[in-house]
Amino acid sequence: MLTLSQARLLQLSAQGLLQSLRRRPRRSDVVATIERMRLLQIDTIHVVARSPYLVLHSRLGDYPMAWLDEALAQGQLAECWAHEACFVAATDVGLHRGWLGQRGNHWAHRHAQRMHREQRADMDALLEGIRASGPARAADFVRKSEGAAKTGWWEWKPEKRWLEAWFALGELMVARRENFQRVYDLASSVLARLDPPLDADAAALSAAELRQRFILDSVRALGVAQAGWIADYYRLKPAVTERELAPLLTRGDLLSVPVQGWKMPGYVHREHAETLDRAMHGRLRATHTTLLSPFDPLVWDRARALAMFDFEYTIECYTPAARRRYGYFVLPILHRGRLVGRLDAKAHRGEGVFEVRALFLEPGVTPEPALVQAVAAAIAATARWHGTPEIRLGRTQPAAVAKALRAAWRAAG
C-alpha cells in the first residue's frame, strides 16, 4: 500500500517536479518535458509569464522562452484542442488528428460547427484566401466596427472567430507564433513539416483505440490516479470507470495499488513500475521548490489537488475582483513534495520589478527557516527569469514571513 505522501511523490516524479534539473537546460528539454506531461495548456494571461512558459520554468529553471516558440515553428510541437488549447509533441499529433471526430462535446468544437453552419460562405472564403495567399494572423484583418477590441470568442472580429473555428475543426493549424499571436496555415502544410513526421497509423486508430490510448497516457502523466480523475486530462467523455480500466489491468498496461485513505484503488502505468517500487520503499525524495502556473497539470483539477495535496485551489482570474480570496493570478508554491502556500504576483517588465502583492502559507505550514529560504530562492529565480530581478513584497500571511523573506533576499545579494 502507498501512503498518501508516497503517492504525491510518485505523481511529482511523473510530472517532472520531484527534483530540480541538475544541469543547465537544453533546447531538447522543452519537447521532452511536454512529452512527459503529454500536453501543455495554453493561456494568454500575461501578468507574469504566460502559462506555458511558466509551466516549463517550474520544471527546467532558467531556460530561454524562445525555445518553446522555436520548437513550434520547427514542427517539433503542434497546437490542438486537448485538455483545452494545448501544445503537444509532434509524436502525438496523429492521435489528436484521429480524435477530431470525437470532439463534438467540446465547447470550442460546438461553437465552430455552429459558426460554419451560419456563416459558411464567409468561412469558406477565408479558407480559400489562406490556400491562395499563405499563412495569416488575426491581426492581418482590420476590425470594421469602432471601439476597443474585446476578448471573448463571441466578441472577436469575424475573421478571428473564423480562424479559430477552422482551427477547432482541424482545417487550419498553427504554423508558428509571432509575439504569441497565432499564425494560421492549412493543416496539410503544417502536418507536412512535423518533426518527426505525422504518425499515420495513430491517426487511423478507431475511436475506442484512441480513447484507450488517451486513458493510458493520462495515467502515465499523472503517476498515480483515481479512475475519476482520468477523463479530465484530455477532456474525455463519458467519465472513465473502474470497469473500463479492468481490461487494461488484465493486459498489464496498468497496475492497481491501494492508497492509504482512498476508498478506491490508485492506478499506475506499467512504465512507472520501478518508480512505484521506489516510492513504496521510501526511496523517492522531493527536493524541489518552485512556483507553479495556475494552469499547471499538477493543480488544474481542483478535486485532484485537494485529494492529493489537501490544497483547495480556484483560478481566481476568472472570479469578480470583489469575490477573490487570494488575488488575480495566484501561483501555488511547491516545496519538497507539498503545496505549502500561494502568492499573487505581477511582473512590471518596464521597471524590472517582480511584485508579490500577497503571499499566503497554508494553514498548518510552519515558516521554518529552511522553508522560507527555499521559497525566497524560488521567488528570486522566477523574478530573474522574467527579467524583473527587483522584488517588491506586499502583505504576507503569517505577517512575520515578510521580514524573513526580505532578510533572505538581502543575504543572497
CSV table of C-alpha atoms in Angstrom, one decimal:
chain,number,residue,atom,x,y,z
A,1,MET,CA,0.0,0.0,0.0
A,2,LEU,CA,1.1,3.6,-0.8
A,3,THR,CA,0.9,6.2,1.8
A,4,LEU,CA,-0.6,9.5,0.6
A,5,SER,CA,2.8,11.1,0.9
A,6,GLN,CA,4.3,8.3,-1.3
A,7,ALA,CA,1.5,8.8,-3.8
A,8,ARG,CA,2.3,12.5,-4.0
A,9,LEU,CA,6.0,11.7,-4.7
A,10,LEU,CA,5.0,9.3,-7.4
A,11,GLN,CA,2.9,12.0,-9.1
A,12,LEU,CA,5.6,14.6,-8.8
A,13,SER,CA,8.1,12.3,-10.3
A,14,ALA,CA,5.9,11.6,-13.3
A,15,GLN,CA,5.3,15.3,-13.7
A,16,GLY,CA,9.0,16.3,-13.5
A,17,LEU,CA,8.5,18.2,-10.3
A,18,LEU,CA,10.3,15.9,-7.8
A,19,GLN,CA,13.8,17.4,-8.0
A,20,SER,CA,15.4,20.4,-9.8
A,21,LEU,CA,17.2,19.8,-13.1
A,22,ARG,CA,20.8,19.0,-12.2
A,23,ARG,CA,22.3,20.6,-15.2
A,24,ARG,CA,21.7,23.6,-17.5
A,25,PRO,CA,18.5,23.2,-19.6
A,26,ARG,CA,18.9,22.2,-23.2
A,27,ARG,CA,16.6,23.0,-26.2
A,28,SER,CA,15.5,19.4,-26.4
A,29,ASP,CA,14.2,19.6,-22.8
A,30,VAL,CA,11.3,21.7,-23.9
A,31,VAL,CA,9.9,18.9,-26.1
A,32,ALA,CA,10.9,16.2,-23.7
A,33,THR,CA,9.1,17.9,-20.9
A,34,ILE,CA,5.9,18.3,-22.9
A,35,GLU,CA,6.1,14.6,-24.0
A,36,ARG,CA,6.4,13.7,-20.3
A,37,MET,CA,3.3,15.7,-19.4
A,38,ARG,CA,1.6,14.7,-22.7
A,39,LEU,CA,0.3,18.3,-23.2
A,40,LEU,CA,1.0,21.9,-22.2
A,41,GLN,CA,-2.0,24.1,-21.7
A,42,ILE,CA,-2.0,27.5,-23.4
A,43,ASP,CA,-3.4,30.6,-21.7
A,44,THR,CA,-2.8,34.2,-22.8
A,45,ILE,CA,-2.9,36.0,-19.4
A,46,HIS,CA,0.3,37.9,-19.2
A,47,VAL,CA,0.5,39.3,-15.6
A,48,VAL,CA,3.6,37.2,-15.2
A,49,ALA,CA,5.0,34.9,-18.0
A,50,ARG,CA,2.2,33.3,-20.0
A,51,SER,CA,1.3,30.0,-18.5
A,52,PRO,CA,3.0,27.6,-20.9
A,53,TYR,CA,6.3,29.3,-20.4
A,54,LEU,CA,5.9,29.3,-16.6
A,55,VAL,CA,4.9,25.6,-16.5
A,56,LEU,CA,8.2,24.8,-18.3
A,57,HIS,CA,10.1,27.1,-16.0
A,58,SER,CA,8.8,25.2,-12.9
A,59,ARG,CA,10.5,22.1,-14.3
A,60,LEU,CA,13.5,23.4,-16.3
A,61,GLY,CA,14.5,26.5,-14.4
A,62,ASP,CA,16.3,29.3,-16.3
A,63,TYR,CA,15.6,28.5,-19.9
A,64,PRO,CA,15.0,30.9,-22.8
A,65,MET,CA,11.3,31.3,-23.6
A,66,ALA,CA,12.1,31.5,-27.3
A,67,TRP,CA,12.8,27.8,-27.2
A,68,LEU,CA,9.1,27.0,-27.0
A,69,ASP,CA,8.3,29.3,-29.9
A,70,GLU,CA,11.1,27.8,-32.0
A,71,ALA,CA,10.0,24.2,-31.3
A,72,LEU,CA,6.6,25.1,-32.6
A,73,ALA,CA,7.9,26.8,-35.7
A,74,GLN,CA,10.2,23.9,-36.4
A,75,GLY,CA,7.4,21.3,-36.3
A,76,GLN,CA,8.6,19.6,-33.1
A,77,LEU,CA,5.4,20.7,-31.4
A,78,ALA,CA,1.9,21.5,-32.6
A,79,GLU,CA,-1.2,23.1,-31.2
A,80,CYS,CA,-4.6,21.4,-30.8
A,81,TRP,CA,-7.6,21.2,-28.6
A,82,ALA,CA,-6.9,18.6,-25.9
A,83,HIS,CA,-7.5,19.5,-22.2
A,84,GLU,CA,-8.0,23.0,-23.5
A,85,ALA,CA,-5.9,24.6,-26.2
A,86,CYS,CA,-2.6,22.9,-25.8
A,87,PHE,CA,0.9,22.4,-27.2
A,88,VAL,CA,1.5,18.7,-27.9
A,89,ALA,CA,4.6,16.9,-29.2
A,90,ALA,CA,4.8,16.1,-32.9
A,91,THR,CA,4.8,12.4,-31.9
A,92,ASP,CA,1.2,12.8,-30.5
A,93,VAL,CA,-0.3,14.8,-33.3
A,94,GLY,CA,-1.6,11.7,-35.1
A,95,LEU,CA,-3.6,10.8,-32.0
A,96,HIS,CA,-5.2,14.2,-31.8
A,97,ARG,CA,-6.0,14.3,-35.6
A,98,GLY,CA,-7.6,10.9,-35.3
A,99,TRP,CA,-9.7,12.2,-32.3
A,100,LEU,CA,-11.1,15.3,-34.1
A,101,GLY,CA,-14.3,13.5,-34.9
A,102,GLN,CA,-14.8,12.8,-31.2
A,103,ARG,CA,-14.5,16.4,-30.1
A,104,GLY,CA,-18.2,17.2,-30.7
A,105,ASN,CA,-18.8,17.7,-27.0
A,106,HIS,CA,-16.1,20.3,-26.5
A,107,TRP,CA,-17.3,23.9,-26.4
A,108,ALA,CA,-14.8,25.1,-29.0
A,109,HIS,CA,-15.9,22.4,-31.5
A,110,ARG,CA,-19.6,23.1,-30.9
A,111,HIS,CA,-19.0,26.9,-31.4
A,112,ALA,CA,-17.0,26.2,-34.6
A,113,GLN,CA,-19.7,23.8,-36.1
A,114,ARG,CA,-22.5,26.3,-35.4
A,115,MET,CA,-20.5,29.1,-36.9
A,116,HIS,CA,-19.8,27.2,-40.0
A,117,ARG,CA,-23.4,26.4,-40.4
A,118,GLU,CA,-24.4,30.0,-40.0
A,119,GLN,CA,-21.5,31.8,-41.8
A,120,ARG,CA,-20.4,29.1,-44.3
A,121,ALA,CA,-19.8,31.4,-47.2
A,122,ASP,CA,-17.5,33.8,-45.3
A,123,MET,CA,-15.6,31.0,-43.5
A,124,ASP,CA,-15.1,29.2,-46.8
A,125,ALA,CA,-13.8,32.4,-48.4
A,126,LEU,CA,-11.3,32.9,-45.6
A,127,LEU,CA,-10.0,29.4,-46.0
A,128,GLU,CA,-9.6,29.8,-49.7
A,129,GLY,CA,-7.8,33.1,-49.1
A,130,ILE,CA,-5.2,31.2,-47.0
A,131,ARG,CA,-5.0,28.5,-49.6
A,132,ALA,CA,-4.2,31.1,-52.2
A,133,SER,CA,-2.1,33.6,-50.3
A,134,GLY,CA,-0.5,31.7,-47.4
A,135,PRO,CA,-0.5,31.9,-43.6
A,136,ALA,CA,-2.4,34.6,-41.9
A,137,ARG,CA,-2.8,36.1,-38.4
A,138,ALA,CA,-6.0,37.6,-37.0
A,139,ALA,CA,-4.1,40.9,-36.8
A,140,ASP,CA,-3.9,40.9,-40.7
A,141,PHE,CA,-7.6,41.7,-40.8
A,142,VAL,CA,-8.8,45.2,-39.8
A,143,ARG,CA,-11.7,45.4,-37.3
A,144,LYS,CA,-14.6,47.0,-39.2
A,145,SER,CA,-16.5,48.3,-36.1
A,146,GLU,CA,-15.5,51.1,-33.8
A,147,GLY,CA,-14.5,50.7,-30.2
A,148,ALA,CA,-11.8,48.8,-28.3
A,149,ALA,CA,-11.0,45.2,-29.0
A,150,LYS,CA,-12.7,42.7,-26.7
A,151,THR,CA,-11.7,39.3,-25.6
A,152,GLY,CA,-14.4,36.7,-25.6
A,153,TRP,CA,-14.8,34.3,-28.6
A,154,TRP,CA,-18.2,36.0,-29.4
A,155,GLU,CA,-16.7,39.5,-29.2
A,156,TRP,CA,-13.7,38.9,-31.5
A,157,LYS,CA,-13.8,40.4,-35.0
A,158,PRO,CA,-15.3,38.0,-37.5
A,159,GLU,CA,-12.1,36.9,-39.1
A,160,LYS,CA,-10.6,36.0,-35.7
A,161,ARG,CA,-13.6,33.8,-35.0
A,162,TRP,CA,-13.5,32.2,-38.4
A,163,LEU,CA,-9.7,31.4,-38.0
A,164,GLU,CA,-10.4,29.9,-34.6
A,165,ALA,CA,-13.3,27.9,-35.9
A,166,TRP,CA,-11.3,26.4,-38.7
A,167,PHE,CA,-8.6,25.6,-36.1
A,168,ALA,CA,-11.1,23.8,-33.9
A,169,LEU,CA,-12.4,21.9,-36.9
A,170,GLY,CA,-8.9,20.9,-38.0
A,171,GLU,CA,-8.7,22.6,-41.4
A,172,LEU,CA,-6.2,25.2,-40.1
A,173,MET,CA,-3.3,24.7,-37.7
A,174,VAL,CA,-0.8,27.0,-36.1
A,175,ALA,CA,2.4,27.3,-38.2
A,176,ARG,CA,4.2,29.5,-35.6
A,177,ARG,CA,3.6,32.3,-33.2
A,178,GLU,CA,4.7,36.0,-33.6
A,179,ASN,CA,4.7,37.8,-30.2
A,180,PHE,CA,2.4,35.0,-29.1
A,181,GLN,CA,-0.1,35.7,-31.9
A,182,ARG,CA,-1.1,32.6,-33.8
A,183,VAL,CA,-0.1,32.4,-37.5
A,184,TYR,CA,-2.6,30.1,-39.1
A,185,ASP,CA,-1.8,27.9,-42.1
A,186,LEU,CA,-3.5,25.0,-43.9
A,187,ALA,CA,-3.4,21.8,-41.7
A,188,SER,CA,-1.9,19.9,-44.6
A,189,SER,CA,1.1,22.4,-44.8
A,190,VAL,CA,1.7,22.2,-41.0
A,191,LEU,CA,1.4,18.5,-40.9
A,192,ALA,CA,3.9,18.1,-43.7
A,193,ARG,CA,6.5,20.0,-41.6
A,194,LEU,CA,6.2,17.9,-38.5
A,195,ASP,CA,9.4,16.5,-37.0
A,196,PRO,CA,9.1,13.6,-36.6
A,197,PRO,CA,6.6,13.1,-39.4
A,198,LEU,CA,2.9,12.5,-38.7
A,199,ASP,CA,2.1,9.0,-37.4
A,200,ALA,CA,-0.5,8.0,-39.9
A,201,ASP,CA,-1.1,4.7,-38.0
A,202,ALA,CA,-2.1,6.6,-34.9
A,203,ALA,CA,-4.4,8.9,-36.8
A,204,ALA,CA,-6.1,5.8,-38.3
A,205,LEU,CA,-6.9,4.2,-34.9
A,206,SER,CA,-10.6,3.6,-34.0
A,207,ALA,CA,-12.3,5.9,-31.5
A,208,ALA,CA,-12.2,3.1,-28.9
A,209,GLU,CA,-8.5,2.6,-29.5
A,210,LEU,CA,-7.8,6.3,-29.3
A,211,ARG,CA,-9.8,6.6,-26.1
A,212,GLN,CA,-7.8,3.8,-24.6
A,213,ARG,CA,-4.5,5.4,-25.6
A,214,PHE,CA,-5.6,8.7,-24.0
A,215,ILE,CA,-6.5,6.9,-20.8
A,216,LEU,CA,-3.1,5.2,-20.6
A,217,ASP,CA,-1.3,8.5,-21.4
A,218,SER,CA,-3.3,10.3,-18.8
A,219,VAL,CA,-2.4,7.8,-16.1
A,220,ARG,CA,1.3,7.8,-17.2
A,221,ALA,CA,1.3,11.6,-16.9
A,222,LEU,CA,-0.3,11.7,-13.5
A,223,GLY,CA,1.9,9.0,-12.0
A,224,VAL,CA,-0.9,7.6,-9.9
A,225,ALA,CA,-4.6,8.4,-10.4
A,226,GLN,CA,-8.1,7.5,-9.3
A,227,ALA,CA,-10.4,6.4,-12.1
A,228,GLY,CA,-12.5,9.6,-11.6
A,229,TRP,CA,-9.5,11.9,-12.4
A,230,ILE,CA,-8.5,10.3,-15.7
A,231,ALA,CA,-11.1,11.8,-18.1
A,232,ASP,CA,-10.3,15.4,-17.2
A,233,TYR,CA,-6.7,15.2,-18.5
A,234,TYR,CA,-7.9,15.0,-22.2
A,235,ARG,CA,-11.5,16.1,-21.5
A,236,LEU,CA,-12.8,12.6,-22.4
A,237,LYS,CA,-16.5,11.9,-22.2
A,238,PRO,CA,-18.0,9.9,-20.7
A,239,ALA,CA,-16.1,9.6,-17.4
A,240,VAL,CA,-13.6,6.8,-17.1
A,241,THR,CA,-14.8,4.0,-14.8
A,242,GLU,CA,-13.1,1.2,-12.9
A,243,ARG,CA,-15.0,-1.3,-15.1
A,244,GLU,CA,-13.4,0.4,-18.2
A,245,LEU,CA,-9.9,0.1,-16.7
A,246,ALA,CA,-10.3,-3.6,-15.8
A,247,PRO,CA,-9.1,-4.9,-19.2
A,248,LEU,CA,-6.0,-2.6,-19.0
A,249,LEU,CA,-5.2,-4.2,-15.7
A,250,THR,CA,-5.6,-7.7,-17.1
A,251,ARG,CA,-3.4,-6.9,-20.0
A,252,GLY,CA,-0.7,-5.4,-17.7
A,253,ASP,CA,-0.8,-1.9,-19.1
A,254,LEU,CA,-2.0,-0.6,-15.8
A,255,LEU,CA,-1.2,-1.6,-12.2
A,256,SER,CA,-3.7,-1.3,-9.3
A,257,VAL,CA,-2.3,-0.1,-6.0
A,258,PRO,CA,-4.2,0.8,-2.8
A,259,VAL,CA,-3.5,4.2,-1.4
A,260,GLN,CA,-4.0,5.0,2.3
A,261,GLY,CA,-7.2,6.9,2.9
A,262,TRP,CA,-8.6,6.3,-0.6
A,263,LYS,CA,-11.9,4.3,-0.9
A,264,MET,CA,-11.0,3.4,-4.5
A,265,PRO,CA,-7.8,2.0,-6.0
A,266,GLY,CA,-5.0,4.0,-7.5
A,267,TYR,CA,-3.9,3.3,-11.0
A,268,VAL,CA,-0.2,3.4,-12.2
A,269,HIS,CA,1.1,3.0,-15.7
A,270,ARG,CA,3.3,0.0,-16.2
A,271,GLU,CA,6.2,2.2,-17.3
A,272,HIS,CA,6.2,3.6,-13.7
A,273,ALA,CA,6.5,0.2,-12.1
A,274,GLU,CA,10.1,0.8,-11.0
A,275,THR,CA,9.3,4.3,-9.6
A,276,LEU,CA,6.3,2.8,-7.8
A,277,ASP,CA,8.5,0.3,-6.1
A,278,ARG,CA,10.9,3.1,-5.1
A,279,ALA,CA,8.0,5.1,-3.7
A,280,MET,CA,6.7,2.1,-1.7
A,281,HIS,CA,10.1,1.5,-0.2
A,282,GLY,CA,10.7,5.1,0.7
A,283,ARG,CA,13.4,5.8,-2.0
A,284,LEU,CA,11.8,8.8,-3.6
A,285,ARG,CA,12.8,12.1,-2.2
A,286,ALA,CA,11.3,15.5,-3.1
A,287,THR,CA,13.9,18.4,-3.0
A,288,HIS,CA,12.3,20.8,-5.5
A,289,THR,CA,10.9,24.2,-4.5
A,290,THR,CA,9.2,26.3,-7.3
A,291,LEU,CA,6.3,28.4,-8.2
A,292,LEU,CA,3.5,26.8,-10.3
A,293,SER,CA,1.3,28.3,-13.0
A,294,PRO,CA,-2.4,28.3,-12.2
A,295,PHE,CA,-2.8,26.1,-15.3
A,296,ASP,CA,-0.1,23.6,-14.3
A,297,PRO,CA,-1.3,20.0,-14.8
A,298,LEU,CA,-0.5,19.3,-11.1
A,299,VAL,CA,-3.2,21.7,-9.9
A,300,TRP,CA,-5.7,22.3,-12.8
A,301,ASP,CA,-8.1,19.6,-11.5
A,302,ARG,CA,-9.4,21.1,-8.2
A,303,ALA,CA,-10.7,17.7,-6.9
A,304,ARG,CA,-7.4,16.0,-7.5
A,305,ALA,CA,-5.3,18.9,-6.0
A,306,LEU,CA,-7.5,18.7,-2.9
A,307,ALA,CA,-7.3,14.9,-2.6
A,308,MET,CA,-3.5,14.7,-3.3
A,309,PHE,CA,-2.2,17.8,-1.6
A,310,ASP,CA,-5.0,19.0,0.7
A,311,PHE,CA,-4.8,22.1,-1.4
A,312,GLU,CA,-8.1,24.0,-2.1
A,313,TYR,CA,-7.5,26.0,-5.3
A,314,THR,CA,-9.6,28.2,-7.5
A,315,ILE,CA,-8.2,30.1,-10.5
A,316,GLU,CA,-9.4,33.5,-9.4
A,317,CYS,CA,-8.5,35.5,-12.5
A,318,TYR,CA,-12.0,34.5,-13.8
A,319,THR,CA,-13.6,35.5,-10.5
A,320,PRO,CA,-15.0,39.1,-10.0
A,321,ALA,CA,-12.5,41.1,-8.0
A,322,ALA,CA,-14.8,41.6,-5.0
A,323,ARG,CA,-15.1,37.8,-4.6
A,324,ARG,CA,-11.4,36.9,-4.9
A,325,ARG,CA,-9.8,35.5,-1.8
A,326,TYR,CA,-6.2,35.4,-2.7
A,327,GLY,CA,-5.7,37.6,-5.8
A,328,TYR,CA,-5.9,37.8,-9.6
A,329,PHE,CA,-3.0,35.5,-10.8
A,330,VAL,CA,-2.2,33.2,-7.9
A,331,LEU,CA,0.8,30.9,-8.1
A,332,PRO,CA,0.9,27.8,-5.9
A,333,ILE,CA,4.1,27.2,-4.1
A,334,LEU,CA,5.6,23.7,-4.3
A,335,HIS,CA,8.1,22.9,-1.6
A,336,ARG,CA,9.7,19.4,-1.2
A,337,GLY,CA,6.6,17.4,-2.1
A,338,ARG,CA,4.0,19.7,-0.6
A,339,LEU,CA,1.9,22.7,-1.7
A,340,VAL,CA,2.8,25.0,1.1
A,341,GLY,CA,1.3,28.3,0.0
A,342,ARG,CA,0.4,30.6,-2.8
A,343,LEU,CA,1.3,34.1,-4.0
A,344,ASP,CA,-0.4,36.8,-6.1
A,345,ALA,CA,2.3,38.1,-8.5
A,346,LYS,CA,2.7,40.7,-11.2
A,347,ALA,CA,5.8,41.3,-13.3
A,348,HIS,CA,6.4,45.0,-14.1
A,349,ARG,CA,8.7,44.5,-17.0
A,350,GLY,CA,9.4,48.1,-17.8
A,351,GLU,CA,10.5,48.8,-14.3
A,352,GLY,CA,12.3,45.5,-13.8
A,353,VAL,CA,10.2,44.8,-10.7
A,354,PHE,CA,8.6,41.5,-9.7
A,355,GLU,CA,5.7,42.4,-7.4
A,356,VAL,CA,4.5,39.9,-4.9
A,357,ARG,CA,1.2,41.5,-4.0
A,358,ALA,CA,0.4,39.0,-1.3
A,359,LEU,CA,1.8,35.7,-0.1
A,360,PHE,CA,-0.1,33.1,2.0
A,361,LEU,CA,1.2,30.0,3.6
A,362,GLU,CA,-1.3,27.2,4.0
A,363,PRO,CA,-2.9,26.5,7.4
A,364,GLY,CA,-0.6,24.3,9.4
A,365,VAL,CA,2.6,25.2,7.5
A,366,THR,CA,5.2,26.4,9.8
A,367,PRO,CA,7.5,29.1,8.4
A,368,GLU,CA,10.7,27.3,9.4
A,369,PRO,CA,14.0,28.9,8.2
A,370,ALA,CA,14.7,26.2,5.6
A,371,LEU,CA,11.3,26.6,4.1
A,372,VAL,CA,11.5,30.4,4.0
A,373,GLN,CA,15.0,30.3,2.4
A,374,ALA,CA,13.8,27.9,-0.3
A,375,VAL,CA,10.7,29.9,-1.1
A,376,ALA,CA,12.7,33.1,-1.2
A,377,ALA,CA,15.1,31.5,-3.6
A,378,ALA,CA,12.3,30.2,-5.8
A,379,ILE,CA,10.7,33.7,-6.0
A,380,ALA,CA,14.1,35.3,-6.8
A,381,ALA,CA,14.8,32.7,-9.5
A,382,THR,CA,11.4,33.3,-11.1
A,383,ALA,CA,11.9,37.1,-10.9
A,384,ARG,CA,15.3,36.9,-12.6
A,385,TRP,CA,14.0,34.6,-15.3
A,386,HIS,CA,11.3,37.2,-16.1
A,387,GLY,CA,13.9,40.0,-16.4
A,388,THR,CA,12.4,41.6,-13.3
A,389,PRO,CA,15.1,41.0,-10.7
A,390,GLU,CA,13.9,43.6,-8.1
A,391,ILE,CA,11.3,42.0,-5.8
A,392,ARG,CA,8.6,44.2,-4.2
A,393,LEU,CA,6.8,42.4,-1.4
A,394,GLY,CA,3.3,43.2,-0.1
A,395,ARG,CA,1.5,41.6,2.7
A,396,THR,CA,2.1,38.0,3.9
A,397,GLN,CA,0.3,35.6,6.0
A,398,PRO,CA,1.7,35.0,8.6
A,399,ALA,CA,2.9,38.6,8.7
A,400,ALA,CA,6.3,37.6,10.1
A,401,VAL,CA,7.2,35.8,6.9
A,402,ALA,CA,7.7,39.2,5.1
A,403,LYS,CA,10.7,40.1,7.4
A,404,ALA,CA,12.2,36.6,6.9
A,405,LEU,CA,11.9,36.7,3.1
A,406,ARG,CA,13.4,40.2,2.8
A,407,ALA,CA,16.3,39.1,5.0
A,408,ALA,CA,16.9,36.1,2.7
A,409,TRP,CA,16.9,38.3,-0.4
A,410,ARG,CA,19.3,40.7,1.2
A,411,ALA,CA,21.7,37.9,2.2
A,412,ALA,CA,21.6,36.5,-1.3
A,413,GLY,CA,22.7,39.8,-2.6
